[in-house]
Amino acid sequence: MKQEIIEKIEQYDTIIIHRHVRPDEDAYGSQLGLASLLRTNYPHKMIYTTGLHSAPLDYLGKPTGVDDAAYEGALVIVTDTANTDRVDDQRYTTGAYLIKVDHHPNEDKYGDMRWVNTDASSCSEMIFDLAKTAEWTLTAESARYLFAGIVGDTGRFQYPSTTELTFNTVAELIDYDFDRSALFNGMYEVSCNVLQLQGYIYQNFSMDDNGAGYIKLTKELLAQFDVTVEETNNLVPSLGNAKGIVAWAMFVEEDDQIRIRLRSKGPVINTIAKQFRGGGHPVAAGATIYDWSEADDVIQAIEALCKQQ
Ligand SMILES: [Mn+2]
């Protein structure tokens, strides 16, 4: 499959790379990392990246944007995105050929070609794998993107998705001359209002005797702390520090919907995500509800899951 992707890349003069909405480090790492690799190794090709830029990721990079006309005859690659409705920038279908590169369960089999590796820690790790197979030259820039994506998706190497290959990959990446300290600062420095919201979460979360936990963040609360929905993403793992917690949900209210971030230290939780219009990894998933009354059903499902353990 990797060889076939490389052949497709070599065939097309214009390559447009998409990723998922509400990008994280791995979305940018895989998207911008692949773009950087392609620019280095195929300097005559036109390489574009698209999707709405996320301000908290300013430190990492920015997509270039792309005109509608560029899609004519172009190869489109979507990285790190399991479902078509999560592809940022729905023009992704308007190219000549579409490739999906992802590490989430392959439930939505979109694209003319798919490379899905659920054993990979991150899509960035897959892009590195592709680069090695293609014998592409890496640069400090591409190494930095891929490193950031791997660090982001593995929670600094603590999640079980982290493998020997992950460490071998980052061992090679840190040979390139990028400022790791500056990158870590960009990834983990937190504004004071977000820290204060984290304090609120620690003071107000609920957890039952079986380790089922949750916290509800309403619109009013986010306004009070002056924290955006995007900024709450980095707070999702916080509850994992609570002794005895097994699985938890963070409910975050947006204009007309409530996003649910689900995390688990073992029991498979994406089954709950699927019951509530979502999906994701076995131990890190997301879902959506439209009314706070439905939150109780989600909480009951988590409680039942933890009780079985
Ligand atoms: Mn990812």
PDB file of C-alpha atoms and ligand atoms in Angstrom:
ATOM      1  CA  MET A   1       0.000   0.000   0.000  1.00  0.00           C
ATOM      2  CA  LYS A   2       2.803   2.438   0.846  1.00  0.00           C
ATOM      3  CA  GLN A   3       4.437   1.733  -2.540  1.00  0.00           C
ATOM      4  CA  GLU A   4       1.126   2.384  -4.299  1.00  0.00           C
ATOM      5  CA  ILE A   5       0.718   5.698  -2.481  1.00  0.00           C
ATOM      6  CA  ILE A   6       4.248   6.722  -3.437  1.00  0.00           C
ATOM      7  CA  GLU A   7       3.493   5.859  -7.073  1.00  0.00           C
ATOM      8  CA  LYS A   8       0.361   8.018  -6.986  1.00  0.00           C
ATOM      9  CA  ILE A   9       2.306  10.897  -5.440  1.00  0.00           C
ATOM     10  CA  GLU A  10       4.855  10.622  -8.232  1.00  0.00           C
ATOM     11  CA  GLN A  11       2.119  10.666 -10.906  1.00  0.00           C
ATOM     12  CA  TYR A  12       0.446  13.943  -9.905  1.00  0.00           C
ATOM     13  CA  ASP A  13       1.783  17.496 -10.314  1.00  0.00           C
ATOM     14  CA  THR A  14      -0.605  19.003  -7.800  1.00  0.00           C
ATOM     15  CA  ILE A  15      -1.160  17.462  -4.379  1.00  0.00           C
ATOM     16  CA  ILE A  16      -3.623  18.873  -1.858  1.00  0.00           C
ATOM     17  CA  ILE A  17      -3.540  17.624   1.723  1.00  0.00           C
ATOM     18  CA  HIS A  18      -6.522  17.769   4.076  1.00  0.00           C
ATOM     19  CA  ARG A  19      -6.996  16.648   7.704  1.00  0.00           C
ATOM     20  CA  HIS A  20      -9.757  16.649  10.284  1.00  0.00           C
ATOM     21  CA  VAL A  21     -11.751  19.541  11.704  1.00  0.00           C
ATOM     22  CA  ARG A  22     -10.619  20.927  15.071  1.00  0.00           C
ATOM     23  CA  PRO A  23      -7.039  19.916  14.353  1.00  0.00           C
ATOM     24  CA  ASP A  24      -4.652  18.626  16.996  1.00  0.00           C
ATOM     25  CA  GLU A  25      -0.877  18.221  16.769  1.00  0.00           C
ATOM     26  CA  ASP A  26      -1.159  14.954  14.866  1.00  0.00           C
ATOM     27  CA  ALA A  27      -3.587  16.438  12.340  1.00  0.00           C
ATOM     28  CA  TYR A  28      -1.123  19.269  11.651  1.00  0.00           C
ATOM     29  CA  GLY A  29       1.928  17.042  12.086  1.00  0.00           C
ATOM     30  CA  SER A  30       0.765  14.545   9.471  1.00  0.00           C
ATOM     31  CA  GLN A  31      -0.714  17.123   7.105  1.00  0.00           C
ATOM     32  CA  LEU A  32       1.994  19.796   7.236  1.00  0.00           C
ATOM     33  CA  GLY A  33       4.734  17.180   7.749  1.00  0.00           C
ATOM     34  CA  LEU A  34       3.727  15.349   4.576  1.00  0.00           C
ATOM     35  CA  ALA A  35       3.486  18.648   2.689  1.00  0.00           C
ATOM     36  CA  SER A  36       6.953  19.642   3.866  1.00  0.00           C
ATOM     37  CA  LEU A  37       8.375  16.264   2.822  1.00  0.00           C
ATOM     38  CA  LEU A  38       6.779  16.516  -0.618  1.00  0.00           C
ATOM     39  CA  ARG A  39       8.102  20.056  -1.181  1.00  0.00           C
ATOM     40  CA  THR A  40      11.607  18.907  -0.294  1.00  0.00           C
ATOM     41  CA  ASN A  41      11.543  15.776  -2.391  1.00  0.00           C
ATOM     42  CA  TYR A  42       9.420  16.924  -5.334  1.00  0.00           C
ATOM     43  CA  PRO A  43      10.286  20.622  -5.676  1.00  0.00           C
ATOM     44  CA  HIS A  44       8.477  20.950  -9.020  1.00  0.00           C
ATOM     45  CA  LYS A  45       5.129  19.780  -7.728  1.00  0.00           C
ATOM     46  CA  MET A  46       2.497  22.172  -6.370  1.00  0.00           C
ATOM     47  CA  ILE A  47       1.755  21.184  -2.769  1.00  0.00           C
ATOM     48  CA  TYR A  48      -1.162  22.716  -0.868  1.00  0.00           C
ATOM     49  CA  THR A  49      -2.601  22.246   2.615  1.00  0.00           C
ATOM     50  CA  THR A  50      -6.097  23.283   3.587  1.00  0.00           C
ATOM     51  CA  GLY A  51      -8.627  23.402   6.440  1.00  0.00           C
ATOM     52  CA  LEU A  52      -9.473  26.101   8.956  1.00  0.00           C
ATOM     53  CA  HIS A  53      -6.389  27.196  10.905  1.00  0.00           C
ATOM     54  CA  SER A  54      -6.503  26.663  14.670  1.00  0.00           C
ATOM     55  CA  ALA A  55      -4.995  29.612  16.565  1.00  0.00           C
ATOM     56  CA  PRO A  56      -3.700  27.513  19.505  1.00  0.00           C
ATOM     57  CA  LEU A  57      -1.512  25.714  16.941  1.00  0.00           C
ATOM     58  CA  ASP A  58       0.119  28.932  15.698  1.00  0.00           C
ATOM     59  CA  TYR A  59       3.420  27.749  17.191  1.00  0.00           C
ATOM     60  CA  LEU A  60       3.368  24.664  14.979  1.00  0.00           C
ATOM     61  CA  GLY A  61       2.427  25.970  11.535  1.00  0.00           C
ATOM     62  CA  LYS A  62      -0.393  26.986   9.225  1.00  0.00           C
ATOM     63  CA  PRO A  63      -2.067  25.461   6.194  1.00  0.00           C
ATOM     64  CA  THR A  64      -1.361  27.301   2.919  1.00  0.00           C
ATOM     65  CA  GLY A  65      -4.955  27.339   1.678  1.00  0.00           C
ATOM     66  CA  VAL A  66      -5.875  26.404  -1.889  1.00  0.00           C
ATOM     67  CA  ASP A  67      -8.101  27.745  -4.698  1.00  0.00           C
ATOM     68  CA  ASP A  68     -10.979  25.682  -6.090  1.00  0.00           C
ATOM     69  CA  ALA A  69      -9.259  25.563  -9.478  1.00  0.00           C
ATOM     70  CA  ALA A  70      -6.231  23.721  -8.097  1.00  0.00           C
ATOM     71  CA  TYR A  71      -8.358  20.621  -7.445  1.00  0.00           C
ATOM     72  CA  GLU A  72      -8.740  20.041 -11.192  1.00  0.00           C
ATOM     73  CA  GLY A  73      -6.638  16.963 -11.919  1.00  0.00           C
ATOM     74  CA  ALA A  74      -5.090  17.016  -8.425  1.00  0.00           C
ATOM     75  CA  LEU A  75      -4.235  14.198  -6.040  1.00  0.00           C
ATOM     76  CA  VAL A  76      -5.972  14.746  -2.704  1.00  0.00           C
ATOM     77  CA  ILE A  77      -4.638  13.078   0.452  1.00  0.00           C
ATOM     78  CA  VAL A  78      -6.601  13.189   3.713  1.00  0.00           C
ATOM     79  CA  THR A  79      -4.571  12.437   6.845  1.00  0.00           C
ATOM     80  CA  ASP A  80      -5.647  11.470  10.382  1.00  0.00           C
ATOM     81  CA  THR A  81      -9.387  11.555   9.576  1.00  0.00           C
ATOM     82  CA  ALA A  82     -11.630   8.532  10.139  1.00  0.00           C
ATOM     83  CA  ASN A  83     -14.922   9.880   8.803  1.00  0.00           C
ATOM     84  CA  THR A  84     -15.844  11.970   5.764  1.00  0.00           C
ATOM     85  CA  ASP A  85     -17.929  14.369   7.848  1.00  0.00           C
ATOM     86  CA  ARG A  86     -14.826  15.201   9.897  1.00  0.00           C
ATOM     87  CA  VAL A  87     -12.718  16.116   6.854  1.00  0.00           C
ATOM     88  CA  ASP A  88     -11.879  19.803   7.123  1.00  0.00           C
ATOM     89  CA  ASP A  89     -12.790  21.497   3.883  1.00  0.00           C
ATOM     90  CA  GLN A  90     -15.360  19.433   2.026  1.00  0.00           C
ATOM     91  CA  ARG A  91     -13.751  20.137  -1.377  1.00  0.00           C
ATOM     92  CA  TYR A  92     -11.653  17.031  -0.726  1.00  0.00           C
ATOM     93  CA  THR A  93     -13.843  15.048  -3.151  1.00  0.00           C
ATOM     94  CA  THR A  94     -13.265  17.440  -6.052  1.00  0.00           C
ATOM     95  CA  GLY A  95      -9.784  16.258  -7.017  1.00  0.00           C
ATOM     96  CA  ALA A  96      -8.929  13.555  -9.554  1.00  0.00           C
ATOM     97  CA  TYR A  97      -7.895  10.893  -7.030  1.00  0.00           C
ATOM     98  CA  LEU A  98      -8.371  10.549  -3.272  1.00  0.00           C
ATOM     99  CA  ILE A  99      -6.184   8.756  -0.728  1.00  0.00           C
ATOM    100  CA  LYS A 100      -7.013   8.211   2.940  1.00  0.00           C
ATOM    101  CA  VAL A 101      -4.055   7.848   5.348  1.00  0.00           C
ATOM    102  CA  ASP A 102      -5.177   7.220   8.906  1.00  0.00           C
ATOM    103  CA  HIS A 103      -4.646   5.327  12.153  1.00  0.00           C
ATOM    104  CA  HIS A 104      -8.234   5.321  13.453  1.00  0.00           C
ATOM    105  CA  PRO A 105     -10.499   2.281  12.939  1.00  0.00           C
ATOM    106  CA  ASN A 106     -11.446   2.171   9.258  1.00  0.00           C
ATOM    107  CA  GLU A 107     -15.197   2.469   9.615  1.00  0.00           C
ATOM    108  CA  ASP A 108     -15.748   4.995   6.861  1.00  0.00           C
ATOM    109  CA  LYS A 109     -13.933   3.491   3.896  1.00  0.00           C
ATOM    110  CA  TYR A 110     -13.715   6.635   1.780  1.00  0.00           C
ATOM    111  CA  GLY A 111     -11.248   7.381  -0.984  1.00  0.00           C
ATOM    112  CA  ASP A 112      -9.941   5.597  -4.077  1.00  0.00           C
ATOM    113  CA  MET A 113      -7.082   4.209  -2.012  1.00  0.00           C
ATOM    114  CA  ARG A 114      -6.778   3.739   1.739  1.00  0.00           C
ATOM    115  CA  TRP A 115      -3.854   3.114   4.022  1.00  0.00           C
ATOM    116  CA  VAL A 116      -5.129   2.563   7.561  1.00  0.00           C
ATOM    117  CA  ASN A 117      -2.824   1.319  10.296  1.00  0.00           C
ATOM    118  CA  THR A 118      -4.557   1.153  13.670  1.00  0.00           C
ATOM    119  CA  ASP A 119      -1.308  -0.079  15.248  1.00  0.00           C
ATOM    120  CA  ALA A 120       0.360   3.254  14.542  1.00  0.00           C
ATOM    121  CA  SER A 121       0.604   5.638  17.482  1.00  0.00           C
ATOM    122  CA  SER A 122      -0.254   8.536  15.231  1.00  0.00           C
ATOM    123  CA  CYS A 123      -0.735   9.470  11.627  1.00  0.00           C
ATOM    124  CA  SER A 124       2.562  11.348  11.859  1.00  0.00           C
ATOM    125  CA  GLU A 125       4.289   8.040  12.645  1.00  0.00           C
ATOM    126  CA  MET A 126       2.729   6.623   9.458  1.00  0.00           C
ATOM    127  CA  ILE A 127       3.982   9.570   7.417  1.00  0.00           C
ATOM    128  CA  PHE A 128       7.495   8.897   8.732  1.00  0.00           C
ATOM    129  CA  ASP A 129       7.068   5.245   7.751  1.00  0.00           C
ATOM    130  CA  LEU A 130       6.009   6.376   4.269  1.00  0.00           C
ATOM    131  CA  ALA A 131       9.025   8.693   4.043  1.00  0.00           C
ATOM    132  CA  LYS A 132      11.371   5.848   4.946  1.00  0.00           C
ATOM    133  CA  THR A 133       9.767   3.547   2.374  1.00  0.00           C
ATOM    134  CA  ALA A 134      10.033   6.246  -0.294  1.00  0.00           C
ATOM    135  CA  GLU A 135      13.579   7.095   0.837  1.00  0.00           C
ATOM    136  CA  TRP A 136      12.591  10.746   1.018  1.00  0.00           C
ATOM    137  CA  THR A 137      14.955  13.302   2.479  1.00  0.00           C
ATOM    138  CA  LEU A 138      13.773  14.701   5.795  1.00  0.00           C
ATOM    139  CA  THR A 139      14.524  18.213   6.990  1.00  0.00           C
ATOM    140  CA  ALA A 140      14.413  19.875  10.394  1.00  0.00           C
ATOM    141  CA  GLU A 141      11.022  21.269   9.380  1.00  0.00           C
ATOM    142  CA  SER A 142       9.406  17.962   8.437  1.00  0.00           C
ATOM    143  CA  ALA A 143      11.024  16.207  11.427  1.00  0.00           C
ATOM    144  CA  ARG A 144       9.581  18.867  13.748  1.00  0.00           C
ATOM    145  CA  TYR A 145       6.053  18.410  12.393  1.00  0.00           C
ATOM    146  CA  LEU A 146       6.168  14.627  12.686  1.00  0.00           C
ATOM    147  CA  PHE A 147       7.737  14.751  16.156  1.00  0.00           C
ATOM    148  CA  ALA A 148       4.989  17.118  17.348  1.00  0.00           C
ATOM    149  CA  GLY A 149       2.287  14.836  15.949  1.00  0.00           C
ATOM    150  CA  ILE A 150       3.708  11.760  17.653  1.00  0.00           C
ATOM    151  CA  VAL A 151       4.219  13.529  20.991  1.00  0.00           C
ATOM    152  CA  GLY A 152       0.684  14.925  20.798  1.00  0.00           C
ATOM    153  CA  ASP A 153      -1.116  11.683  19.980  1.00  0.00           C
ATOM    154  CA  THR A 154       0.854   9.572  22.465  1.00  0.00           C
ATOM    155  CA  GLY A 155       0.414  12.075  25.311  1.00  0.00           C
ATOM    156  CA  ARG A 156       4.206  12.373  25.527  1.00  0.00           C
ATOM    157  CA  PHE A 157       4.670   8.607  25.049  1.00  0.00           C
ATOM    158  CA  GLN A 158       2.424   7.553  27.914  1.00  0.00           C
ATOM    159  CA  TYR A 159      -0.503   6.022  25.963  1.00  0.00           C
ATOM    160  CA  PRO A 160      -0.391   2.281  25.188  1.00  0.00           C
ATOM    161  CA  SER A 161      -0.371   3.093  21.451  1.00  0.00           C
ATOM    162  CA  THR A 162       3.298   4.010  21.989  1.00  0.00           C
ATOM    163  CA  THR A 163       5.452   1.184  20.611  1.00  0.00           C
ATOM    164  CA  GLU A 164       9.079   0.354  20.017  1.00  0.00           C
ATOM    165  CA  LEU A 165       8.563   1.709  16.501  1.00  0.00           C
ATOM    166  CA  THR A 166       7.358   4.990  18.006  1.00  0.00           C
ATOM    167  CA  PHE A 167      10.575   5.354  20.008  1.00  0.00           C
ATOM    168  CA  ASN A 168      12.713   4.299  17.032  1.00  0.00           C
ATOM    169  CA  THR A 169      10.914   6.912  14.951  1.00  0.00           C
ATOM    170  CA  VAL A 170      11.419   9.766  17.404  1.00  0.00           C
ATOM    171  CA  ALA A 171      15.027   8.670  17.927  1.00  0.00           C
ATOM    172  CA  GLU A 172      15.586   9.369  14.237  1.00  0.00           C
ATOM    173  CA  LEU A 173      13.528  12.558  14.240  1.00  0.00           C
ATOM    174  CA  ILE A 174      15.456  14.232  17.058  1.00  0.00           C
ATOM    175  CA  ASP A 175      18.624  13.921  14.971  1.00  0.00           C
ATOM    176  CA  TYR A 176      17.282  16.847  12.948  1.00  0.00           C
ATOM    177  CA  ASP A 177      18.080  20.334  14.067  1.00  0.00           C
ATOM    178  CA  PHE A 178      14.833  21.727  15.462  1.00  0.00           C
ATOM    179  CA  ASP A 179      14.289  23.375  18.821  1.00  0.00           C
ATOM    180  CA  ARG A 180      12.601  20.717  20.927  1.00  0.00           C
ATOM    181  CA  SER A 181      12.316  22.928  24.017  1.00  0.00           C
ATOM    182  CA  ALA A 182      10.551  25.652  22.064  1.00  0.00           C
ATOM    183  CA  LEU A 183       8.246  23.056  20.552  1.00  0.00           C
ATOM    184  CA  PHE A 184       7.368  21.599  23.969  1.00  0.00           C
ATOM    185  CA  ASN A 185       6.722  25.102  25.290  1.00  0.00           C
ATOM    186  CA  GLY A 186       4.372  25.730  22.380  1.00  0.00           C
ATOM    187  CA  MET A 187       2.580  22.454  23.042  1.00  0.00           C
ATOM    188  CA  TYR A 188       2.249  22.598  26.808  1.00  0.00           C
ATOM    189  CA  GLU A 189       2.303  26.214  27.935  1.00  0.00           C
ATOM    190  CA  VAL A 190      -1.172  27.048  29.151  1.00  0.00           C
ATOM    191  CA  SER A 191      -2.792  30.456  29.488  1.00  0.00           C
ATOM    192  CA  CYS A 192      -3.796  31.466  33.011  1.00  0.00           C
ATOM    193  CA  ASN A 193      -7.540  31.344  32.314  1.00  0.00           C
ATOM    194  CA  VAL A 194      -7.267  27.783  30.990  1.00  0.00           C
ATOM    195  CA  LEU A 195      -5.279  26.828  34.103  1.00  0.00           C
ATOM    196  CA  GLN A 196      -8.006  28.345  36.245  1.00  0.00           C
ATOM    197  CA  LEU A 197     -10.622  26.322  34.393  1.00  0.00           C
ATOM    198  CA  GLN A 198      -8.483  23.252  35.064  1.00  0.00           C
ATOM    199  CA  GLY A 199      -8.673  24.160  38.756  1.00  0.00           C
ATOM    200  CA  TYR A 200     -12.454  24.336  38.424  1.00  0.00           C
ATOM    201  CA  ILE A 201     -12.480  20.876  36.807  1.00  0.00           C
ATOM    202  CA  TYR A 202     -10.425  19.384  39.647  1.00  0.00           C
ATOM    203  CA  GLN A 203     -12.706  20.970  42.234  1.00  0.00           C
ATOM    204  CA  ASN A 204     -15.988  20.019  40.602  1.00  0.00           C
ATOM    205  CA  PHE A 205     -15.663  16.706  38.751  1.00  0.00           C
ATOM    206  CA  SER A 206     -17.688  13.676  39.847  1.00  0.00           C
ATOM    207  CA  MET A 207     -16.439  10.140  40.202  1.00  0.00           C
ATOM    208  CA  ASP A 208     -18.251   7.047  41.467  1.00  0.00           C
ATOM    209  CA  ASP A 209     -16.774   4.108  43.422  1.00  0.00           C
ATOM    210  CA  ASN A 210     -16.024   2.228  40.202  1.00  0.00           C
ATOM    211  CA  GLY A 211     -13.941   5.034  38.735  1.00  0.00           C
ATOM    212  CA  ALA A 212     -16.520   6.495  36.340  1.00  0.00           C
ATOM    213  CA  GLY A 213     -15.925  10.232  36.150  1.00  0.00           C
ATOM    214  CA  TYR A 214     -17.291  13.268  34.394  1.00  0.00           C
ATOM    215  CA  ILE A 215     -17.277  17.036  34.309  1.00  0.00           C
ATOM    216  CA  LYS A 216     -19.771  19.338  32.592  1.00  0.00           C
ATOM    217  CA  LEU A 217     -18.563  22.597  31.084  1.00  0.00           C
ATOM    218  CA  THR A 218     -21.464  24.810  30.089  1.00  0.00           C
ATOM    219  CA  LYS A 219     -21.357  27.771  27.707  1.00  0.00           C
ATOM    220  CA  GLU A 220     -21.821  30.106  30.654  1.00  0.00           C
ATOM    221  CA  LEU A 221     -18.898  28.557  32.497  1.00  0.00           C
ATOM    222  CA  LEU A 222     -16.599  28.829  29.461  1.00  0.00           C
ATOM    223  CA  ALA A 223     -17.631  32.476  29.093  1.00  0.00           C
ATOM    224  CA  GLN A 224     -16.951  33.077  32.792  1.00  0.00           C
ATOM    225  CA  PHE A 225     -13.415  31.669  32.471  1.00  0.00           C
ATOM    226  CA  ASP A 226     -12.975  33.229  29.021  1.00  0.00           C
ATOM    227  CA  VAL A 227     -11.917  29.886  27.552  1.00  0.00           C
ATOM    228  CA  THR A 228     -12.838  28.687  24.044  1.00  0.00           C
ATOM    229  CA  VAL A 229     -14.128  25.216  23.204  1.00  0.00           C
ATOM    230  CA  GLU A 230     -10.865  24.598  21.322  1.00  0.00           C
ATOM    231  CA  GLU A 231      -8.829  25.452  24.401  1.00  0.00           C
ATOM    232  CA  THR A 232     -10.670  22.848  26.476  1.00  0.00           C
ATOM    233  CA  ASN A 233      -9.165  20.068  24.316  1.00  0.00           C
ATOM    234  CA  ASN A 234      -5.932  20.127  26.289  1.00  0.00           C
ATOM    235  CA  LEU A 235      -7.830  19.721  29.554  1.00  0.00           C
ATOM    236  CA  VAL A 236      -9.403  16.386  28.587  1.00  0.00           C
ATOM    237  CA  PRO A 237      -6.544  14.243  29.984  1.00  0.00           C
ATOM    238  CA  SER A 238      -6.539  16.198  33.302  1.00  0.00           C
ATOM    239  CA  LEU A 239      -8.989  13.856  35.003  1.00  0.00           C
ATOM    240  CA  GLY A 240      -6.725  10.919  34.187  1.00  0.00           C
ATOM    241  CA  ASN A 241      -4.566  12.118  37.085  1.00  0.00           C
ATOM    242  CA  ALA A 242      -7.325  11.365  39.596  1.00  0.00           C
ATOM    243  CA  LYS A 243      -6.477   8.287  41.647  1.00  0.00           C
ATOM    244  CA  GLY A 244      -8.946   5.491  40.964  1.00  0.00           C
ATOM    245  CA  ILE A 245     -10.430   6.943  37.793  1.00  0.00           C
ATOM    246  CA  VAL A 246     -11.099   4.355  35.077  1.00  0.00           C
ATOM    247  CA  ALA A 247     -13.083   6.153  32.383  1.00  0.00           C
ATOM    248  CA  TRP A 248     -14.362   9.683  32.095  1.00  0.00           C
ATOM    249  CA  ALA A 249     -16.225  12.186  30.001  1.00  0.00           C
ATOM    250  CA  MET A 250     -15.753  15.889  29.563  1.00  0.00           C
ATOM    251  CA  PHE A 251     -18.904  17.577  28.305  1.00  0.00           C
ATOM    252  CA  VAL A 252     -18.257  20.860  26.509  1.00  0.00           C
ATOM    253  CA  GLU A 253     -21.206  22.957  25.414  1.00  0.00           C
ATOM    254  CA  GLU A 254     -20.996  24.809  22.101  1.00  0.00           C
ATOM    255  CA  ASP A 255     -23.643  26.973  20.447  1.00  0.00           C
ATOM    256  CA  ASP A 256     -26.173  24.286  19.561  1.00  0.00           C
ATOM    257  CA  GLN A 257     -24.495  21.077  20.651  1.00  0.00           C
ATOM    258  CA  ILE A 258     -22.576  19.480  23.478  1.00  0.00           C
ATOM    259  CA  ARG A 259     -19.288  17.827  22.572  1.00  0.00           C
ATOM    260  CA  ILE A 260     -18.293  14.839  24.656  1.00  0.00           C
ATOM    261  CA  ARG A 261     -14.640  13.869  25.038  1.00  0.00           C
ATOM    262  CA  LEU A 262     -14.359  10.307  26.295  1.00  0.00           C
ATOM    263  CA  ARG A 263     -11.230   8.770  27.773  1.00  0.00           C
ATOM    264  CA  SER A 264     -10.493   5.427  29.393  1.00  0.00           C
ATOM    265  CA  LYS A 265      -7.601   3.737  31.118  1.00  0.00           C
ATOM    266  CA  GLY A 266      -8.661   0.326  29.841  1.00  0.00           C
ATOM    267  CA  PRO A 267     -12.320  -0.457  29.102  1.00  0.00           C
ATOM    268  CA  VAL A 268     -13.234   0.169  25.464  1.00  0.00           C
ATOM    269  CA  ILE A 269     -15.084   3.452  25.349  1.00  0.00           C
ATOM    270  CA  ASN A 270     -15.636   4.116  21.642  1.00  0.00           C
ATOM    271  CA  THR A 271     -18.673   1.825  21.833  1.00  0.00           C
ATOM    272  CA  ILE A 272     -20.268   4.495  24.027  1.00  0.00           C
ATOM    273  CA  ALA A 273     -19.130   7.174  21.580  1.00  0.00           C
ATOM    274  CA  LYS A 274     -20.911   5.328  18.770  1.00  0.00           C
ATOM    275  CA  GLN A 275     -24.170   5.262  20.750  1.00  0.00           C
ATOM    276  CA  PHE A 276     -24.056   9.056  20.848  1.00  0.00           C
ATOM    277  CA  ARG A 277     -23.197  10.061  17.258  1.00  0.00           C
ATOM    278  CA  GLY A 278     -19.460   9.714  17.625  1.00  0.00           C
ATOM    279  CA  GLY A 279     -16.495   7.398  17.340  1.00  0.00           C
ATOM    280  CA  GLY A 280     -12.751   7.241  17.753  1.00  0.00           C
ATOM    281  CA  HIS A 281     -10.099   5.076  19.344  1.00  0.00           C
ATOM    282  CA  PRO A 282     -10.905   2.321  21.881  1.00  0.00           C
ATOM    283  CA  VAL A 283      -9.678   4.450  24.794  1.00  0.00           C
ATOM    284  CA  ALA A 284      -9.988   7.989  23.376  1.00  0.00           C
ATOM    285  CA  ALA A 285     -13.180   8.909  21.601  1.00  0.00           C
ATOM    286  CA  GLY A 286     -15.646  11.714  21.040  1.00  0.00           C
ATOM    287  CA  ALA A 287     -19.398  12.105  20.635  1.00  0.00           C
ATOM    288  CA  THR A 288     -22.092  14.750  20.397  1.00  0.00           C
ATOM    289  CA  ILE A 289     -25.410  15.337  22.122  1.00  0.00           C
ATOM    290  CA  TYR A 290     -27.884  18.154  21.612  1.00  0.00           C
ATOM    291  CA  ASP A 291     -29.396  18.481  25.044  1.00  0.00           C
ATOM    292  CA  TRP A 292     -28.055  18.330  28.585  1.00  0.00           C
ATOM    293  CA  SER A 293     -30.782  15.814  29.481  1.00  0.00           C
ATOM    294  CA  GLU A 294     -28.988  13.292  27.253  1.00  0.00           C
ATOM    295  CA  ALA A 295     -25.786  13.733  29.279  1.00  0.00           C
ATOM    296  CA  ASP A 296     -27.280  11.518  31.989  1.00  0.00           C
ATOM    297  CA  ASP A 297     -27.560   8.642  29.491  1.00  0.00           C
ATOM    298  CA  VAL A 298     -23.888   9.049  28.619  1.00  0.00           C
ATOM    299  CA  ILE A 299     -22.887   9.138  32.287  1.00  0.00           C
ATOM    300  CA  GLN A 300     -24.964   6.013  32.990  1.00  0.00           C
ATOM    301  CA  ALA A 301     -23.254   4.221  30.103  1.00  0.00           C
ATOM    302  CA  ILE A 302     -19.819   5.095  31.520  1.00  0.00           C
ATOM    303  CA  GLU A 303     -20.889   4.016  35.004  1.00  0.00           C
ATOM    304  CA  ALA A 304     -22.159   0.699  33.639  1.00  0.00           C
ATOM    305  CA  LEU A 305     -18.901   0.187  31.732  1.00  0.00           C
ATOM    306  CA  CYS A 306     -16.764   0.823  34.820  1.00  0.00           C
ATOM    307  CA  LYS A 307     -18.996  -1.386  36.966  1.00  0.00           C
ATOM    308  CA  GLN A 308     -18.282  -4.355  34.660  1.00  0.00           C
ATOM    309  CA  GLN A 309     -14.545  -4.053  35.303  1.00  0.00           C
TER     310      GLN A 309
HETATM  311 MN    MN B   1      -4.056  11.165  15.129  1.00  0.00          MN
END
